[in-house]
Coordinates of C-alpha atoms and ligand atoms in Angstrom, one line a residue:
M1 CA -11.4 -20.5 3.9
T2 CA -14.0 -18.8 6.1
W3 CA -14.0 -15.8 3.9
V4 CA -14.0 -17.7 0.7
E5 CA -17.1 -19.5 1.9
R6 CA -18.8 -16.3 3.1
L7 CA -18.1 -14.4 -0.2
R8 CA -19.3 -17.3 -2.3
R9 CA -22.7 -17.1 -0.5
R10 CA -23.0 -13.4 -1.5
C11 CA -21.6 -13.2 -5.0
P12 CA -21.2 -15.5 -8.0
I13 CA -17.5 -16.3 -7.8
G14 CA -16.4 -18.3 -10.8
A15 CA -12.6 -18.7 -10.2
I16 CA -9.9 -18.1 -7.6
S17 CA -6.5 -16.6 -8.1
Q18 CA -4.1 -17.4 -5.3
E19 CA -0.6 -15.9 -4.7
L20 CA 1.0 -19.2 -3.8
V21 CA 4.7 -18.3 -3.7
K22 CA 6.9 -15.2 -3.6
F23 CA 8.8 -16.1 -6.7
D24 CA 9.1 -18.9 -9.2
T25 CA 12.3 -20.8 -8.4
Q26 CA 11.8 -22.8 -11.6
L27 CA 12.3 -19.6 -13.5
L28 CA 15.5 -18.8 -11.7
R29 CA 17.1 -22.2 -12.3
S30 CA 16.5 -22.2 -16.1
P31 CA 16.4 -18.6 -17.3
E32 CA 16.0 -19.8 -20.9
I33 CA 12.6 -21.3 -20.1
S34 CA 10.2 -21.1 -23.1
G35 CA 6.9 -19.2 -23.1
V36 CA 6.0 -15.9 -24.7
E37 CA 5.6 -13.8 -21.6
Y38 CA 8.9 -14.9 -20.1
Q39 CA 10.7 -14.1 -23.4
Q40 CA 10.0 -10.5 -22.8
G41 CA 12.3 -10.7 -19.8
E42 CA 10.4 -8.2 -17.7
L43 CA 8.4 -10.7 -15.6
A44 CA 11.5 -12.8 -15.0
G45 CA 13.2 -9.7 -13.7
Y46 CA 10.6 -9.3 -11.1
E47 CA 10.9 -12.9 -10.0
V48 CA 14.7 -12.4 -9.6
R49 CA 14.2 -9.3 -7.6
E50 CA 11.7 -10.9 -5.2
Y51 CA 14.1 -13.8 -4.8
L52 CA 17.0 -11.6 -4.0
L53 CA 15.0 -9.5 -1.5
E54 CA 14.1 -12.7 0.3
K55 CA 17.6 -14.2 0.1
W56 CA 19.5 -11.2 1.3
G57 CA 16.9 -10.0 3.8
R58 CA 16.1 -6.7 2.1
T59 CA 19.4 -5.3 3.2
C60 CA 22.3 -3.6 1.4
M61 CA 24.9 -6.3 1.7
Y62 CA 27.8 -3.7 2.0
C63 CA 26.6 -1.2 4.5
K64 CA 23.9 -3.4 6.1
R65 CA 21.3 -0.7 6.0
T66 CA 17.7 -1.7 5.3
T67 CA 16.0 1.7 5.0
L68 CA 17.5 2.7 1.6
P69 CA 16.1 1.8 -1.9
L70 CA 18.0 -1.3 -3.1
E71 CA 19.5 -2.1 -6.4
V72 CA 20.4 -5.5 -7.9
E73 CA 24.1 -5.6 -7.9
H74 CA 26.6 -8.0 -9.7
M75 CA 29.2 -9.3 -7.2
T76 CA 31.6 -9.8 -10.2
P77 CA 30.8 -6.8 -12.4
K78 CA 29.4 -7.4 -15.9
S79 CA 32.3 -5.3 -17.2
R80 CA 34.6 -8.0 -16.0
H81 CA 32.5 -10.8 -17.5
G82 CA 30.4 -11.4 -14.4
S83 CA 27.4 -13.7 -14.9
D84 CA 23.8 -12.5 -14.9
A85 CA 22.8 -15.7 -13.0
V86 CA 21.3 -15.3 -9.5
W87 CA 24.3 -16.6 -7.7
N88 CA 26.3 -13.6 -8.9
L89 CA 23.6 -11.1 -7.8
T90 CA 23.2 -9.4 -4.5
L91 CA 21.5 -6.2 -3.2
A92 CA 23.2 -2.8 -2.6
C93 CA 22.1 0.7 -1.9
H94 CA 22.9 3.3 -4.6
A95 CA 25.8 4.8 -2.7
C96 CA 27.5 1.4 -2.1
N97 CA 26.9 0.3 -5.7
E98 CA 28.6 3.5 -6.9
R99 CA 31.5 3.2 -4.5
K100 CA 32.1 -0.4 -5.4
G101 CA 32.2 0.5 -9.1
N102 CA 34.3 -1.9 -11.2
Q103 CA 35.6 -4.0 -8.2
T104 CA 34.5 -7.5 -7.3
A105 CA 32.8 -8.0 -3.9
A106 CA 36.1 -9.6 -2.6
E107 CA 38.2 -6.6 -3.8
F108 CA 35.7 -4.2 -2.2
G109 CA 36.3 -6.0 1.1
Y110 CA 33.5 -8.6 1.2
P111 CA 35.1 -11.9 0.2
E112 CA 32.4 -13.9 2.1
L113 CA 29.6 -12.7 -0.1
E114 CA 30.5 -14.8 -3.1
A115 CA 30.2 -18.1 -1.2
A116 CA 26.9 -16.9 0.3
G117 CA 25.6 -16.2 -3.2
R118 CA 26.2 -19.8 -4.2
R119 CA 24.2 -21.1 -1.3
P120 CA 20.6 -21.7 -2.4
L121 CA 17.7 -20.3 -0.5
R122 CA 16.9 -23.4 1.5
D123 CA 13.9 -22.1 3.5
A124 CA 11.9 -21.0 0.4
A125 CA 9.9 -24.2 0.3
A126 CA 9.2 -24.5 4.0
V127 CA 7.9 -20.9 4.2
N128 CA 5.2 -21.7 1.7
A129 CA 3.9 -24.9 3.3
T130 CA 0.8 -23.2 4.7
R131 CA -0.1 -21.7 1.4
W132 CA 0.2 -25.1 -0.2
A133 CA -2.3 -26.5 2.4
L134 CA -4.6 -23.6 1.6
Y135 CA -4.2 -24.3 -2.1
R136 CA -5.3 -27.9 -1.7
R137 CA -8.4 -26.8 0.3
L138 CA -9.3 -24.2 -2.3
Q139 CA -9.1 -26.8 -5.0
A140 CA -11.5 -29.0 -3.1
L141 CA -14.1 -26.3 -3.5
G142 CA -14.5 -27.3 -7.2
L143 CA -13.7 -23.9 -8.6
P144 CA -10.9 -23.3 -11.0
V145 CA -7.9 -22.2 -8.9
E146 CA -5.1 -20.3 -10.6
T147 CA -1.8 -19.6 -8.8
G148 CA 0.6 -16.8 -9.2
T149 CA 3.9 -15.6 -7.7
G150 CA 4.6 -12.4 -5.7
G151 CA 6.8 -11.3 -8.6
R152 CA 4.0 -11.7 -11.0
T153 CA 1.6 -9.7 -8.7
K154 CA 4.1 -6.8 -8.5
W155 CA 4.7 -6.9 -12.2
N156 CA 1.0 -6.8 -13.0
R157 CA 0.5 -3.9 -10.6
V158 CA 3.4 -1.8 -11.9
Q159 CA 2.4 -2.5 -15.5
R160 CA -1.1 -1.0 -14.7
G161 CA 0.4 2.0 -12.9
L162 CA -1.4 1.1 -9.6
P163 CA -0.1 2.2 -6.2
K164 CA 1.1 -0.4 -3.7
T165 CA -1.8 -1.4 -1.3
H166 CA -2.9 -4.9 -0.1
W167 CA -6.2 -4.8 -2.0
L168 CA -4.7 -3.7 -5.3
D169 CA -2.1 -6.4 -4.9
A170 CA -4.9 -8.9 -4.4
A171 CA -6.6 -7.6 -7.6
C172 CA -3.3 -8.2 -9.5
V173 CA -2.7 -11.9 -8.5
G174 CA -2.2 -14.3 -11.4
A175 CA -2.0 -14.4 -15.2
S176 CA -5.7 -13.8 -15.6
T177 CA -5.5 -10.2 -14.4
P178 CA -7.4 -8.0 -16.9
A179 CA -5.3 -5.5 -18.9
T180 CA -7.2 -2.6 -17.4
L181 CA -8.5 -2.6 -13.8
R182 CA -11.0 0.2 -13.1
V183 CA -10.4 1.1 -9.5
E184 CA -11.5 4.7 -9.2
G185 CA -14.0 5.3 -6.5
I186 CA -13.7 1.8 -5.1
A187 CA -13.2 1.7 -1.3
P188 CA -12.0 -1.6 0.1
L189 CA -13.8 -3.1 3.1
L190 CA -11.0 -3.9 5.6
I191 CA -11.8 -7.0 7.7
H192 CA -9.7 -7.8 10.7
A193 CA -10.1 -11.0 12.8
T194 CA -10.7 -9.9 16.4
G195 CA -11.9 -13.1 17.9
R196 CA -15.1 -13.6 19.8
H197 CA -13.9 -14.5 23.2
S198 CA -11.2 -16.6 25.0
R199 CA -11.1 -20.1 23.7
Q200 CA -9.1 -21.4 26.7
M201 CA -10.9 -24.4 28.2
R202 CA -9.3 -24.2 31.6
R203 CA -7.5 -21.3 33.2
T204 CA -4.2 -22.1 34.9
N205 CA -2.5 -21.1 38.1
S206 CA 0.9 -19.5 38.2
Y207 CA 2.6 -22.9 37.8
G208 CA 0.6 -23.7 34.7
F209 CA -1.7 -26.3 36.3
P210 CA -5.3 -26.2 35.2
E211 CA -7.3 -24.7 38.1
K212 CA -10.2 -22.5 37.2
A213 CA -13.2 -22.8 35.0
P214 CA -13.0 -21.1 31.5
K215 CA -13.8 -17.5 31.3
A216 CA -17.5 -17.2 30.7
T217 CA -18.9 -15.2 27.9
S218 CA -20.4 -12.2 29.6
V219 CA -23.6 -10.6 28.5
V220 CA -24.3 -7.3 30.3
G221 CA -27.6 -5.6 29.7
G222 CA -28.1 -7.6 26.5
C223 CA -24.8 -6.5 25.0
R224 CA -21.6 -8.5 24.5
T225 CA -18.1 -7.2 24.0
G226 CA -17.5 -6.5 20.4
D227 CA -21.1 -5.7 19.5
L228 CA -21.7 -2.5 17.4
V229 CA -23.9 -0.3 19.5
R230 CA -25.6 3.1 19.4
A231 CA -25.4 4.8 22.8
V232 CA -27.8 7.8 23.4
V233 CA -26.6 9.3 26.6
P234 CA -29.2 11.9 28.1
L235 CA -28.3 15.5 28.6
R236 CA -28.1 15.4 32.4
S237 CA -25.0 13.1 32.1
V238 CA -21.4 14.4 31.7
K239 CA -21.0 12.0 28.6
A240 CA -24.2 13.4 27.0
G241 CA -24.4 12.7 23.3
T242 CA -24.9 9.9 20.7
Y243 CA -22.1 7.4 20.1
V244 CA -21.8 4.6 17.6
G245 CA -19.1 2.1 18.1
R246 CA -17.9 -1.2 19.5
I247 CA -18.7 -1.9 23.1
A248 CA -16.5 -3.5 25.7
V249 CA -18.9 -4.6 28.5
R250 CA -18.1 -4.4 32.2
A251 CA -20.1 -6.3 34.9
S252 CA -20.8 -3.0 36.7
G253 CA -22.8 -1.9 33.6
S254 CA -20.4 1.0 33.0
C255 CA -18.9 0.2 29.6
N256 CA -16.5 1.5 27.0
V257 CA -17.6 2.4 23.5
T258 CA -14.9 2.7 20.8
T259 CA -16.1 5.0 18.1
A260 CA -14.3 6.2 14.9
T261 CA -12.7 9.0 16.9
G262 CA -11.6 7.2 20.0
T263 CA -12.8 5.3 23.1
V264 CA -15.4 6.8 25.4
Q265 CA -15.3 5.3 28.9
G266 CA -18.1 5.0 31.4
I267 CA -21.2 4.8 29.2
H268 CA -23.9 2.8 31.0
V269 CA -25.2 -0.2 29.1
R270 CA -28.8 1.0 29.6
Y271 CA -28.2 3.8 27.1
C272 CA -26.9 1.3 24.5
T273 CA -28.8 -0.5 21.7
A274 CA -27.0 -3.2 19.7
I275 CA -27.0 -2.4 16.0
Q276 CA -24.9 -5.4 14.8
R277 CA -23.8 -8.4 16.8
S278 CA -20.1 -9.2 17.1
D279 CA -19.1 -12.0 14.7
G280 CA -15.4 -12.1 15.6
Y281 CA -14.4 -9.6 12.9
S282 CA -14.1 -5.8 12.7
Y283 CA -15.0 -4.0 9.5
Q284 CA -13.5 -0.7 8.3
N285 CA -14.4 1.2 5.2
R286 CA -11.7 3.6 3.7
G287 CA -9.9 3.6 7.1
R288 CA -13.1 4.5 9.0
R289 CA -15.0 2.1 11.2
F290 CA -17.6 0.4 9.0
L291 CA -21.2 1.5 9.7
P292 CA -24.3 -0.1 8.3
W293 CA -25.7 1.9 5.4
A294 CA -28.6 3.5 7.3
E295 CA -26.3 4.7 10.1
A296 CA -23.9 6.3 7.7
Q297 CA -26.7 8.1 5.9
G298 CA -28.1 9.3 9.2
R299 CA -24.7 10.7 10.2
K300 CA -24.3 12.5 6.8
R301 CA -27.7 14.1 7.2
R302 CA -27.0 15.3 10.8
R303 CA -23.6 16.7 9.7
K304 CA -25.4 18.6 6.8
D305 CA -28.0 19.9 9.3
D306 CA -25.2 21.1 11.6
E307 CA -23.5 23.0 8.7
G308 CA -26.8 24.4 7.5
Ligands
ZN1 ZN1 24.8 0.4 1.2

């Protein structure tokens, strides 16, 4: 909700697409459901696959390995009039699928699988309770909210020939996804919640009884842990150089600065200037630590000068 509100302040968002559930259980119960897109069969196939991955724990049910690519497998083979319904389907790696061949799961030595197949996936609804709560709060914003399934997201992404990444999955949520998504040259901004400080109101002793005052927010030399700083360490020091990164303050004044390449220890806070105050999130662009535009330009220029 925080990020929906922040983004709305900066760009004109007209509608929201939310991936509400992993798969559409409605679709699994009545495969002859009407509607043009479902008639094509493809989308329903993705829903079934997502359902099976969840139900069988992304594991080959015969050799119990999880690292191999999995195939949807008929416990009673189709050649022996086995049903296409989900209760007859399980997951198998290619080798096990081949070895099982024309046998039923019981004949192959796994009689317990067929009963397990008939048990519905009970937890599916519970798992999604948080997403439903989010859905109701998104609706309260007054924007049109569309929901999609994980199966639909994957189907949309594969149809458009896009690689599997979180941000491209996000672009593929819902039925409103455009037929073509132009993604070349777009670098996602990765935002991680890092927290500001401890929220604990009372610290406890070793028995769990409240004892000490909460940890105070420490400001050392005008900097706070998490601030983006530029440290210019003079030549006479061992750590001479310019560093841009997140600071972790120490009461002694000797701080750590985490740059794109690693953490530099023992930089005194008097050499540091805050560029951006910590807001409880860290930002990364294309896997690099995010720098404000001017900083990035300055760095590029300096690198060019070095090469020249
Ligand atoms: Zn296997």
